[in-house]
Amino acid sequence: MAEPRGHVRVPADLARVAEIRSLVRRVAGDCDAPDGCEDDLVQAVDEAATNVVVHGYRGERGWLDVHAERVDDRIVITLQDTAPMFDPTEVPEPDLAVPPERRRPGGMGVHLMRQATDSIAHRPRPGGGNILTLIRRLDTST
Amino acid sequence: MALDTTVEHADGRVPITIVALDGELDASNFTGLVKSVQDLYSAGTRHLLLDLSALRFMASSGLVALHSIVRILGGEAPDDAEAGWSALHAVGHDVSGGSTQTDVQLCGAQPAVQRVLDRTGLSRLFVAHPDRAAALAAF
């Protein structure tokens, strides 16, 4: 039997990111992923896609192409875009020792991506753009 | 799935406005929630309970909304979402002088949402209750 997988391509529009979350939920469900694993994957892909729309395309027209599939005991999500280079893995970690009321509330998205996945990798897309790969094991905790 | 917001009022030791969130709070709709709370504050709300029991998902932008809501109830301007995402990264205001504020409290957070609050440390900003009844008794 083929491994669970799915694909969606949506315009670079924050209102369409929900469709990417739906895809990941479906693939995680097909993999019988535990709730915590599914929640983490949904969180990570949402933050990644939102970053592409906000920091990558910055209001310009474009698209996001997202594949999700099971590979052995992991779910691998690949996001592709044609936006200017943006590598979220280079974003510094927020200082969580700072009380939240004194902390800058932005900049938490990449932190959440890291917390929710086992690995994040960025590489340039041939022809322009970005390829971001999110990997998480099919278990309950990262 | 969109975000539906329901507003109710309850009388405890103080008048409490309950805002129940149903759906997904993300980058496409968090400014609408902040605007709703701004309107409630303008109409006199000073104690707010956010009922998260039907909130299925919260993105990091939802954290910005919660942070802004605390600022609004504290009589301060919300984080400047209108100036764009970059402005959100530049905000660094105190909202409570270092102690846990009680003007805005939470109830009913589901595991996925609670995890986001915990992983970012924002749960420290709120008194949280398991359900609405417990929250209303605590205000």
Short mmCIF file of C-alpha atoms in Angstrom, two decimals, chain A:
data_model
loop_
_atom_site.label_atom_id
_atom_site.label_comp_id
_atom_site.label_asym_id
_atom_site.label_seq_id
_atom_site.Cartn_x
_atom_site.Cartn_y
_atom_site.Cartn_z
CA MET A 1 0.00 0.00 0.00
CA ALA A 2 1.28 3.46 -0.88
CA GLU A 3 2.45 5.65 1.96
CA PRO A 4 0.07 8.49 2.88
CA ARG A 5 0.85 11.67 1.03
CA GLY A 6 -0.77 14.85 -0.18
CA HIS A 7 -0.14 18.04 -2.09
CA VAL A 8 -1.66 21.47 -2.36
CA ARG A 9 -0.73 24.66 -4.17
CA VAL A 10 -2.32 27.90 -2.98
CA PRO A 11 -1.87 31.60 -3.72
CA ALA A 12 0.36 33.53 -1.31
CA ASP A 13 -2.57 34.78 0.73
CA LEU A 14 -2.92 34.50 4.51
CA ALA A 15 -6.56 33.55 4.04
CA ARG A 16 -5.45 30.43 2.13
CA VAL A 17 -3.01 29.08 4.72
CA ALA A 18 -5.90 27.20 6.34
CA GLU A 19 -5.94 24.93 3.26
CA ILE A 20 -2.33 23.98 3.97
CA ARG A 21 -3.21 23.15 7.57
CA SER A 22 -6.08 20.99 6.29
CA LEU A 23 -3.74 19.07 4.00
CA VAL A 24 -1.34 18.34 6.85
CA ARG A 25 -4.19 17.26 9.13
CA ARG A 26 -5.41 14.84 6.47
CA VAL A 27 -2.00 13.29 5.86
CA ALA A 28 -1.28 13.06 9.59
CA GLY A 29 -4.65 11.40 10.06
CA ASP A 30 -3.93 8.94 7.27
CA CYS A 31 -0.70 8.10 9.10
CA ASP A 32 -2.57 7.58 12.39
CA ALA A 33 -0.32 10.20 13.90
CA PRO A 34 -0.90 10.84 17.64
CA ASP A 35 -2.76 14.08 18.43
CA GLY A 36 0.35 15.83 19.68
CA CYS A 37 2.24 14.95 16.53
CA GLU A 38 -0.55 16.18 14.28
CA ASP A 39 -0.89 19.40 16.26
CA ASP A 40 2.84 20.00 15.99
CA LEU A 41 2.90 19.47 12.24
CA VAL A 42 -0.06 21.80 11.76
CA GLN A 43 1.64 24.44 13.91
CA ALA A 44 4.94 24.14 12.09
CA VAL A 45 3.51 24.28 8.59
CA ASP A 46 1.28 27.22 9.49
CA GLU A 47 4.18 29.23 10.84
CA ALA A 48 6.34 28.32 7.85
CA ALA A 49 3.68 29.21 5.29
CA THR A 50 2.79 32.44 7.08
CA ASN A 51 6.46 33.41 7.06
CA VAL A 52 6.62 32.86 3.30
CA VAL A 53 3.58 35.08 2.71
CA VAL A 54 4.63 37.81 5.15
CA HIS A 55 8.43 37.83 4.97
CA GLY A 56 8.92 36.23 1.56
CA TYR A 57 6.34 37.60 -0.82
CA ARG A 58 5.62 40.71 1.31
CA GLY A 59 2.29 41.33 -0.37
CA GLU A 60 3.46 40.46 -3.86
CA ARG A 61 1.60 37.81 -5.83
CA GLY A 62 2.95 34.31 -5.69
CA TRP A 63 2.18 30.75 -4.67
CA LEU A 64 3.08 28.14 -2.12
CA ASP A 65 3.44 24.53 -3.04
CA VAL A 66 3.24 22.06 -0.16
CA HIS A 67 3.85 18.33 -0.14
CA ALA A 68 3.32 16.15 2.92
CA GLU A 69 4.19 12.48 3.03
CA ARG A 70 5.11 9.68 5.33
CA VAL A 71 8.70 8.46 5.01
CA ASP A 72 9.41 5.50 7.28
CA ASP A 73 8.55 6.63 10.84
CA ARG A 74 8.44 10.31 9.95
CA ILE A 75 6.22 12.83 8.24
CA VAL A 76 8.10 15.07 5.82
CA ILE A 77 6.58 18.38 4.74
CA THR A 78 8.16 20.32 1.90
CA LEU A 79 7.20 23.91 1.12
CA GLN A 80 8.31 25.55 -2.11
CA ASP A 81 7.90 29.16 -3.19
CA THR A 82 9.39 31.66 -5.62
CA ALA A 83 9.76 34.46 -3.08
CA PRO A 84 13.07 36.20 -2.37
CA MET A 85 15.42 34.17 -0.21
CA PHE A 86 14.24 33.82 3.38
CA ASP A 87 15.85 31.22 5.59
CA PRO A 88 13.92 30.84 8.86
CA THR A 89 16.63 28.62 10.29
CA GLU A 90 18.81 31.72 10.55
CA VAL A 91 16.32 33.57 12.75
CA PRO A 92 17.77 33.77 16.28
CA GLU A 93 15.95 32.13 19.17
CA PRO A 94 13.90 34.48 21.37
CA ASP A 95 15.08 34.91 24.94
CA LEU A 96 12.43 33.01 26.87
CA ALA A 97 14.05 34.05 30.15
CA VAL A 98 12.64 37.51 29.59
CA PRO A 99 9.19 37.81 31.21
CA PRO A 100 6.48 37.63 28.53
CA GLU A 101 5.10 41.04 29.40
CA ARG A 102 8.52 42.51 28.62
CA ARG A 103 9.17 40.43 25.54
CA ARG A 104 8.58 41.31 21.93
CA PRO A 105 5.54 39.25 20.96
CA GLY A 106 6.60 38.77 17.34
CA GLY A 107 9.37 36.40 16.38
CA MET A 108 7.72 33.45 18.07
CA GLY A 109 6.78 31.69 14.84
CA VAL A 110 10.19 30.26 14.08
CA HIS A 111 10.61 29.30 17.73
CA LEU A 112 7.34 27.33 17.52
CA MET A 113 8.48 25.68 14.29
CA ARG A 114 11.64 24.49 16.00
CA GLN A 115 9.74 23.27 19.06
CA ALA A 116 7.24 21.36 16.93
CA THR A 117 9.64 19.54 14.61
CA ASP A 118 12.68 17.28 14.76
CA SER A 119 14.44 19.09 11.94
CA ILE A 120 14.06 22.10 9.66
CA ALA A 121 16.17 22.56 6.55
CA HIS A 122 16.24 25.38 4.02
CA ARG A 123 17.77 25.41 0.58
CA PRO A 124 17.45 27.68 -2.44
CA ARG A 125 14.95 26.56 -5.06
CA PRO A 126 16.51 26.02 -8.49
CA GLY A 127 15.27 28.86 -10.66
CA GLY A 128 14.58 31.08 -7.67
CA GLY A 129 12.78 30.87 -4.39
CA ASN A 130 12.98 28.63 -1.38
CA ILE A 131 12.53 25.02 -0.40
CA LEU A 132 11.86 24.39 3.27
CA THR A 133 11.66 20.88 4.67
CA LEU A 134 10.03 20.12 8.02
CA ILE A 135 10.44 16.66 9.52
CA ARG A 136 8.75 15.18 12.55
CA ARG A 137 8.71 11.68 13.95
CA LEU A 138 5.36 9.94 14.28
CA ASP A 139 5.35 9.96 18.06
CA THR A 140 3.86 12.09 20.76
CA SER A 141 6.79 14.28 21.69
CA THR A 142 9.55 16.16 19.92
#
